[in-house]
Coordinates of C-alpha atoms in Angstrom, one line a residue:
X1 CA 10.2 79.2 7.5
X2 CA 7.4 77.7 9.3
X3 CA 7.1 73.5 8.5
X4 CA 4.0 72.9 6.5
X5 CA 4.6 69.4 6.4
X6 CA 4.1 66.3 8.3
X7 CA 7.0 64.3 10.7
X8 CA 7.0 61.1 7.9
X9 CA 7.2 63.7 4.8
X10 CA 8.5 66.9 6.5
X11 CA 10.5 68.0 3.2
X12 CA 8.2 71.2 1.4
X13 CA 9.6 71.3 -2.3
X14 CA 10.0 74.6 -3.6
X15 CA 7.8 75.8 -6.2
X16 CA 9.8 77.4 -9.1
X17 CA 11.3 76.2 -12.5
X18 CA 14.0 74.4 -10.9
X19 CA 11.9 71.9 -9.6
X20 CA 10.2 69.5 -11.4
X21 CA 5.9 70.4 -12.2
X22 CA 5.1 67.2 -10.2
X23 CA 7.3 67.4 -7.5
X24 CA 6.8 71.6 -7.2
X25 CA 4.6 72.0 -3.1
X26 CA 4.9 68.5 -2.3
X27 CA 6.2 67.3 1.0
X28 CA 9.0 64.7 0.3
X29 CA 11.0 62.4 3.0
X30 CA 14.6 64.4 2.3
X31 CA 15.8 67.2 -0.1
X32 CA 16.8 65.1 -2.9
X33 CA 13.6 63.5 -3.4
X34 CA 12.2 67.1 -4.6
X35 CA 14.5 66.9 -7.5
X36 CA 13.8 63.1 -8.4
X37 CA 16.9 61.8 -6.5
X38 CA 19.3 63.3 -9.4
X39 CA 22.3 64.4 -7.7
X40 CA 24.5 65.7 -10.9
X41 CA 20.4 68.1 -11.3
X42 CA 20.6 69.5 -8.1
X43 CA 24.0 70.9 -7.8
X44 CA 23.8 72.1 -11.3
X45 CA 21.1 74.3 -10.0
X46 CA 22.4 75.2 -7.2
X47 CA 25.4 76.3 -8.6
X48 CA 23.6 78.7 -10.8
X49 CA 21.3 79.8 -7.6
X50 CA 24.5 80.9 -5.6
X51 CA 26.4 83.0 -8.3
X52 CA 23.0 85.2 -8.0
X53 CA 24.0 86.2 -4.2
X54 CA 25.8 89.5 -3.1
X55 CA 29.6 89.6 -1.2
X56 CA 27.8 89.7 2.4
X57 CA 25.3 87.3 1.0
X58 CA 25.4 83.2 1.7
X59 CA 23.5 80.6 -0.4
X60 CA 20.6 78.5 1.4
X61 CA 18.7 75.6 -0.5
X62 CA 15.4 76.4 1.5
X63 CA 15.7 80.7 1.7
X64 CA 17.8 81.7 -1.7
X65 CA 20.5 84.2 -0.2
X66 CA 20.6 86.0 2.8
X67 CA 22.7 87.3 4.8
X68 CA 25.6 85.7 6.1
X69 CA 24.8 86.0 9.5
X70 CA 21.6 84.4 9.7
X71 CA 21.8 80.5 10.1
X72 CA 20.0 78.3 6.8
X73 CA 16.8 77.3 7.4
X74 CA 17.5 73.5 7.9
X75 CA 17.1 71.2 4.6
X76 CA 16.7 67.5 7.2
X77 CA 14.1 67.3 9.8
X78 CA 14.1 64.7 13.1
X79 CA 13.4 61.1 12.7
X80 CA 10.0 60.1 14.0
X81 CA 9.8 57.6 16.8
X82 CA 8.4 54.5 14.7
X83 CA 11.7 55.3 12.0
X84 CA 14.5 56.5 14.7
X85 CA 17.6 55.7 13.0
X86 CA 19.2 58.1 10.7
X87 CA 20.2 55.9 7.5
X88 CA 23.8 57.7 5.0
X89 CA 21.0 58.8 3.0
X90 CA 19.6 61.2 5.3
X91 CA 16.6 59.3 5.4
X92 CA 14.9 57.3 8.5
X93 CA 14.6 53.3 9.1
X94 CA 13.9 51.3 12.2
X95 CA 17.0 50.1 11.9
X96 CA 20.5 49.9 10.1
X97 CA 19.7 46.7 8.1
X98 CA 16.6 48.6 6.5
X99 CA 18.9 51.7 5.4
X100 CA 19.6 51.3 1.2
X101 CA 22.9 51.3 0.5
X102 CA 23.0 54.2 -1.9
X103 CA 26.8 53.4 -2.9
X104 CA 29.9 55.5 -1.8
X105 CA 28.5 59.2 -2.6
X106 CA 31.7 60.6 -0.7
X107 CA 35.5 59.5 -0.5
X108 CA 37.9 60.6 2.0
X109 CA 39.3 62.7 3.3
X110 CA 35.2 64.5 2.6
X111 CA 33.5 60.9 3.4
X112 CA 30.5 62.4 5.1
X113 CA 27.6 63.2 3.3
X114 CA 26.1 65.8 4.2
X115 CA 22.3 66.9 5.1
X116 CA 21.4 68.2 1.9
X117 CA 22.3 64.8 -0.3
X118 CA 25.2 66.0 -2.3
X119 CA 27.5 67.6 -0.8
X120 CA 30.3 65.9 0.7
X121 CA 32.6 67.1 4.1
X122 CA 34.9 66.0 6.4
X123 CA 32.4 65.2 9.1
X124 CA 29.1 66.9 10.5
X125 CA 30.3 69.7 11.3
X126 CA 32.1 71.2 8.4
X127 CA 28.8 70.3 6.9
X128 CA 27.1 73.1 9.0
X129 CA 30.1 74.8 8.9
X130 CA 29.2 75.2 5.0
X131 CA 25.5 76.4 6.0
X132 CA 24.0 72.9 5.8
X133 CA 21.8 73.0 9.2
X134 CA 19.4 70.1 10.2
X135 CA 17.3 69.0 12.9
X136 CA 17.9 65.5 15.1
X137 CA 21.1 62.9 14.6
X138 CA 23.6 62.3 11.9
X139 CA 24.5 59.0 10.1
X140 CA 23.5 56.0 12.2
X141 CA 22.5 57.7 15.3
X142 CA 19.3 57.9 16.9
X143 CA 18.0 61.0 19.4
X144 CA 18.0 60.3 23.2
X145 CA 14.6 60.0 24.6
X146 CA 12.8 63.3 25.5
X147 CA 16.4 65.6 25.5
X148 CA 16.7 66.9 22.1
X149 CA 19.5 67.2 20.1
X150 CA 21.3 64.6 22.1
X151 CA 22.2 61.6 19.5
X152 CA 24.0 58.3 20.3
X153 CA 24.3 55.0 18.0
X154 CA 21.6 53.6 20.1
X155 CA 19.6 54.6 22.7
X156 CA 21.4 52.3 25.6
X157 CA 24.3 54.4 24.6
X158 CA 22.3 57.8 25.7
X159 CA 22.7 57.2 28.9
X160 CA 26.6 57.8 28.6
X161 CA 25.8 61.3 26.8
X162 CA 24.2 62.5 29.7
X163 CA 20.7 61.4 28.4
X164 CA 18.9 58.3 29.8
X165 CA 17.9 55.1 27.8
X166 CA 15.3 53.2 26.4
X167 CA 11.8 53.0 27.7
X168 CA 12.8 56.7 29.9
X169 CA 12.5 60.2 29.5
X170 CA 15.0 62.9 30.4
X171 CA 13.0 64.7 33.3
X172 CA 16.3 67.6 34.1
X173 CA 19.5 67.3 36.2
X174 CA 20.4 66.1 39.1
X175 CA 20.8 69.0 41.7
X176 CA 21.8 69.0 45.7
X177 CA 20.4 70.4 48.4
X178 CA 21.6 73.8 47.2
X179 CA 20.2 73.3 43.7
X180 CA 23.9 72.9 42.4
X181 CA 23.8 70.2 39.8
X182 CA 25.7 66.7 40.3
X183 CA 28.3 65.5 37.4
X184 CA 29.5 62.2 36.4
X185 CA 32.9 61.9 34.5
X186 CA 32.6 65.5 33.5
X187 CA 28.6 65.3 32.7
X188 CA 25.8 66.7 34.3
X189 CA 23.9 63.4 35.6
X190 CA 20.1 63.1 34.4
X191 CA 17.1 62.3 35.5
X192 CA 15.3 59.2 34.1
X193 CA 12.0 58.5 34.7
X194 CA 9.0 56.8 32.7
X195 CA 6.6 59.8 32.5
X196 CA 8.4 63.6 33.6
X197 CA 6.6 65.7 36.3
X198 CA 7.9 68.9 33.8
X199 CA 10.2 68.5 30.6
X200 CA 12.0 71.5 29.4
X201 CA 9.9 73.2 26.5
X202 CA 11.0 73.6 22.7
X203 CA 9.5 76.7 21.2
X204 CA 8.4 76.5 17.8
X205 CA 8.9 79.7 15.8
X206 CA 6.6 82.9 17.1
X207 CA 6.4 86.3 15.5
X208 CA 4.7 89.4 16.3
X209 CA 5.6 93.2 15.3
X210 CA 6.0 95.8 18.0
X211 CA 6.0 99.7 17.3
X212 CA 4.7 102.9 18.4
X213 CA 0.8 102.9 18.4
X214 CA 0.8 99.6 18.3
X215 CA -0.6 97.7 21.1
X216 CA 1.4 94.1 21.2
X217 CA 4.1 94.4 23.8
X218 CA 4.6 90.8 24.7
X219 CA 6.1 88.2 21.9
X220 CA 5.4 84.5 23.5
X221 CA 7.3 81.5 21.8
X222 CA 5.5 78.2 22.7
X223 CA 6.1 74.7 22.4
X224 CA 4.2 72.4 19.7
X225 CA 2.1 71.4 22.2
X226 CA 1.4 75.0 23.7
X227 CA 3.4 75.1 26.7
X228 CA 4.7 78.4 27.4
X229 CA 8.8 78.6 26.6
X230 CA 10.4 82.0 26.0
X231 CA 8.2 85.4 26.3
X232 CA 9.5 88.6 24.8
X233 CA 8.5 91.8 25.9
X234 CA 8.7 95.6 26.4
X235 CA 6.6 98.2 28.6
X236 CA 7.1 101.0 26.2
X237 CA 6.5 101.2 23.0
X238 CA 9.6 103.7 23.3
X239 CA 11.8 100.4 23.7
X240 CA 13.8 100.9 20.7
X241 CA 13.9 103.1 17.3
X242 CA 14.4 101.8 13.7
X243 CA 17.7 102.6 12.6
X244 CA 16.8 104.2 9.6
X245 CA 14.3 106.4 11.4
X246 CA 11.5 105.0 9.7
X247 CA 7.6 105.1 11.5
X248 CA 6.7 101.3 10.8
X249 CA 6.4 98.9 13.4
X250 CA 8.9 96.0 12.9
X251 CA 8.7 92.4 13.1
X252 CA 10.2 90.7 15.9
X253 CA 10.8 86.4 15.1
X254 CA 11.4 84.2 17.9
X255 CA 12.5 80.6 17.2
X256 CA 14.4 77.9 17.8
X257 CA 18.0 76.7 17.1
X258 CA 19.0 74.2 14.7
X259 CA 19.9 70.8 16.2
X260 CA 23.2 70.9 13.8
X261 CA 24.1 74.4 15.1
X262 CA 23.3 73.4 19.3
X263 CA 25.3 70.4 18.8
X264 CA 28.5 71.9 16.7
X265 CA 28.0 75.8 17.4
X266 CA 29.4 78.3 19.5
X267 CA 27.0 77.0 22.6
X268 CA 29.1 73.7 22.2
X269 CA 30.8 73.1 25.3
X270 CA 27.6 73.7 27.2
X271 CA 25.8 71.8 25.3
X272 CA 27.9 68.7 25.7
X273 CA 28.4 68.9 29.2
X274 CA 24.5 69.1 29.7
X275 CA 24.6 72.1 31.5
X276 CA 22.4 74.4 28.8
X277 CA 19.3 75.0 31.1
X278 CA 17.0 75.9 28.0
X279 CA 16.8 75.7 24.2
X280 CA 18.4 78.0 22.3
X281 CA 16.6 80.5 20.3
X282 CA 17.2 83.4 17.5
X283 CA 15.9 86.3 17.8
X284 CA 15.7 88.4 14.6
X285 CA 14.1 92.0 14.3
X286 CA 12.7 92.2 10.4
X287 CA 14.4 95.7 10.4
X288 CA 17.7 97.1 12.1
X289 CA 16.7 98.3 15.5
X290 CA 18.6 100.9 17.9
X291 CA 17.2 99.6 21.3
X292 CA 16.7 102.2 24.1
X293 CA 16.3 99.9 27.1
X294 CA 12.6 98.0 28.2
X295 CA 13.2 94.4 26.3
X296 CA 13.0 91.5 28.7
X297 CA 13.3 88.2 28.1
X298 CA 12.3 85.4 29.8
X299 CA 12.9 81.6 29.9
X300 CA 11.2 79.2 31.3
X301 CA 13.3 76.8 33.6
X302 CA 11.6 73.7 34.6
X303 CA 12.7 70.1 35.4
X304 CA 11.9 67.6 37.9
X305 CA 14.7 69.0 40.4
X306 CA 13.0 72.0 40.5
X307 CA 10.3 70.7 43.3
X308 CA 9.1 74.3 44.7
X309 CA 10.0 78.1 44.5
X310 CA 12.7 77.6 47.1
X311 CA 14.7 75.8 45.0
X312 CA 13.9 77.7 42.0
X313 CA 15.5 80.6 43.5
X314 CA 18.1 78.6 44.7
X315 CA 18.7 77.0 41.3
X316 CA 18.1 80.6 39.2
X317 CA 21.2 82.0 41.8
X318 CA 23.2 79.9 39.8
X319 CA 22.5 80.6 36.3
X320 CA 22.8 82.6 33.9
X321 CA 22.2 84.0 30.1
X322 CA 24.7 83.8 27.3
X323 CA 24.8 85.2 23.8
X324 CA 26.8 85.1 20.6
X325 CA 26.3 87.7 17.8
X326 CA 26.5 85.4 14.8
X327 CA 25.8 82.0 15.5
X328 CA 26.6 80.9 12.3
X329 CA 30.6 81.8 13.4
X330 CA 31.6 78.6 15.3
X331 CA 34.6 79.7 16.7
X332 CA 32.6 83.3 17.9
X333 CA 32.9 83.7 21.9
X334 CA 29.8 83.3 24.0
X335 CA 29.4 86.6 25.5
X336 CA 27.5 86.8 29.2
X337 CA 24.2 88.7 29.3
X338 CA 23.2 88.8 33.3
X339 CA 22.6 86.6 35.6
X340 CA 18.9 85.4 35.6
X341 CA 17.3 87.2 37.9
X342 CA 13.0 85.2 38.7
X343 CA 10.8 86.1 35.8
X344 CA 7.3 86.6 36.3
X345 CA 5.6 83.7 34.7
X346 CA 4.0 81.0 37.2
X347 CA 7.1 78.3 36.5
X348 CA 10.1 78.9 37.0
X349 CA 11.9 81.2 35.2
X350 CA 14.8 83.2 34.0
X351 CA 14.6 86.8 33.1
X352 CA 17.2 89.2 32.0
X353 CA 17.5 92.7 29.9
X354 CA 18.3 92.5 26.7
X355 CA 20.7 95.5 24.8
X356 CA 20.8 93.6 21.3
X357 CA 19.0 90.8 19.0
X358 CA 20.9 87.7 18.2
X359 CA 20.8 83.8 19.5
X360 CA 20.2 83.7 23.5
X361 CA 20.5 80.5 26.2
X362 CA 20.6 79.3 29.6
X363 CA 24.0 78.0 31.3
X364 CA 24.8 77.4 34.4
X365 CA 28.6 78.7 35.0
X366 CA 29.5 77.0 38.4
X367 CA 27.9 73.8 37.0
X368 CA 30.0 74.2 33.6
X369 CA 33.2 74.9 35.5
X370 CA 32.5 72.0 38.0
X371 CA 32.1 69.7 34.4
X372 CA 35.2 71.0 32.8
X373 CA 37.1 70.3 36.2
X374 CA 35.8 66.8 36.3
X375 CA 36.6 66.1 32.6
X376 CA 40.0 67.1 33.5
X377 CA 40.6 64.8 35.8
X378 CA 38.6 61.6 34.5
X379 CA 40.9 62.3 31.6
X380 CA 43.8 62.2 33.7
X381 CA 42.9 59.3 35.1
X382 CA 42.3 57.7 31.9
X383 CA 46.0 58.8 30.8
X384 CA 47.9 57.3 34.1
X385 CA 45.4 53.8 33.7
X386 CA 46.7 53.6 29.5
X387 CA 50.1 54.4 30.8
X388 CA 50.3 51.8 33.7
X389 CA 48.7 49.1 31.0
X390 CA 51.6 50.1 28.6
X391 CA 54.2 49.6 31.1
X392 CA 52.6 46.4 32.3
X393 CA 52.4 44.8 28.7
X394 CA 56.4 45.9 27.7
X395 CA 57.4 44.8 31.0
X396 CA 56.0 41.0 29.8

């Protein structure tokens, strides 16, 4: 699943008969490209891929079927700074006016295109609803500086999404005294700076394989430009068994989320309220494991609020990990883990036992409920002001 290649062509073409000679292990700007921009070729094809998968099986363009549990590998990669804005197309321009007008692919009621170039869908997230993931903003939106997955139609508009605008960095939250976070309208407020003391790490995919006689006991995820994000480990290699009783070590993946899944999944309402203290990850075992206790694992937690280990225990009293089982199930509930108790890496961080394998983040519950109360009441405010207009305008 691993990216090999670059942010301006970050598309790898598959290599097998359904792809053209010329095109097969080239990098290409979006999926459509691979198959010379021929729409009608490329569901035709994936029409016939899918009948090949089993009843618990779904269809992904990038990994063939698997099972329908695990999320698509996404088929749409981030915008690069010098190209920002996300053109219908799927692919990246400076700006709208440089965007080709490829014609109306989709009608309504399914008038969004989505990732993948050909299918169509009510809006964004049917499309990952239907298993079409990406990574960074939909149709004309660009992402907010330095806080990924946030998207707005420009980036003076970030600031109202709980990001910060141009020329700034997202450097954390707001917190008080206490290390409680401070909301706006229902939104956890940022902090803006030109250049960030500490920005939240994005791990990039890690994998190692743990087992009896074998020696690795620590899996660390880090981010692309080696800052540690998420370390898992065990003490024992006694930590779990293979479910089918089987002697060989297993493979253990650590990765990150899909922008489309973070911004329309089951970690939703956290995610918009800006009170997810971490990024997301998966973690898939290459075998079915029974675990017997001993897995840790620990997030780092840093932003500019977090000045000291005072108020890193003071902020950590407050959080907490989440999980969902499938995270490809959009209405699943977010189950709690623990409450993060302070890991043992140098920054600040979270660290909780784990008793399964599946998608895993930071929230912080009193700042979420303090966000849903003040969204309550903005929007009641909102109500009584449209109302009072109304009256005001009939009574003229």
């Amino acid at each position: 699943r691993r990216m090999k290649c670059n942010q301006t062509f970050p598309v790898l073409c598959l290599s097998d008969d359904n792809v053209p000679a010329e095109l097969q292990n080239t990098c290409q700007e979006v999926m459509l490209d691979c198959y010379g921009g021929n729409r009608t070729v490329l569901r035709d094809i994936r029409d016939k891929r899918r009948e090949q998968c089993g009843a618990n099986e779904q269809f992904c363009d990038v990994d063939g079927c698997i099972r329908k549990t695990i999320p698509c590998t996404v088929v749409s990669h981030e915008c690069p700074a010098v190209r920002p804005r996300r053109c219908p197309d799927w692919k990246c321009q400076k700006q709208d006016a440089e965007c080709v007008d490829g014609g109306d692919v989709c009608t309504a009621p399914t008038k969004t295109l989505c990732a993948d170039g050909v299918t169509c869908a009510e809006n964004l997230r049917a499309c990952a609803e239907l298993g079409i993931q990406w990574n960074g903003c939909g149709d004309g939106e660009v992402e907010c500086p330095g806080r990924k997955h946030f998207c707005a139609a420009n980036e003076t508009m970030c600031e109202r999404q709980g990001a910060c605008g141009a020329g700034l960095r997202f450097c954390g939250v707001r917190r008080n005294a206490q290390g409680k976070q401070v909301f706006r309208d229902g939104k956890a407020v940022p902090i803006c700076k030109a250049t960030c003391a500490a920005e939240q790490p994005t791990p990039e995919t890690a994998l190692a394989e743990f087992g009896r006689g074998r020696a690795v006991r620590e899996l660390i995820a880090r981010s692309a430009d080696g800052v540690v994000a998420v370390v898992l480990s065990t003490e024992t290699a006694e930590a779990f068994a293979r479910a089918d009783n089987g002697t060989a070590g297993v493979n253990f993946t650590v990765g990150p989320v899909a922008s489309s899944l973070v911004q329309n999944g089951p970690f939703r309402k956290y995610f918009n309220a800006g009170t997810m203290m971490s990024q997301p990850v998966l973690i898939e075992p290459s075998a079915e494991v029974v675990i017997n206790g001993g897995f840790v694992l620990e997030f780092v937690v840093v932003d500019d609020s977090i000045v000291n280990e005072t108020m890193c225990l003071r902020v950590l009293s407050g959080l907490s990990v989440v999980t969902v089982t499938d995270m490809t199930r959009f209405d699943a509930e977010v189950e709690l883990v623990a409450t993060c108790q302070r890991g043992k890496l140098d920054n600040c961080s979270c660290a909780v036992n784990l008793t399964h394998f599946s998608a895993y983040t930071v929230v912080d519950d009193d700042g979420q409920r303090q966000a849903e109360t003040a969204a309550t009441a903005a929007a009641g405010s909102n109500a009584t002001t449209t109302a009072a207009t109304d009256a005001t305008t009939a009574a003229a």
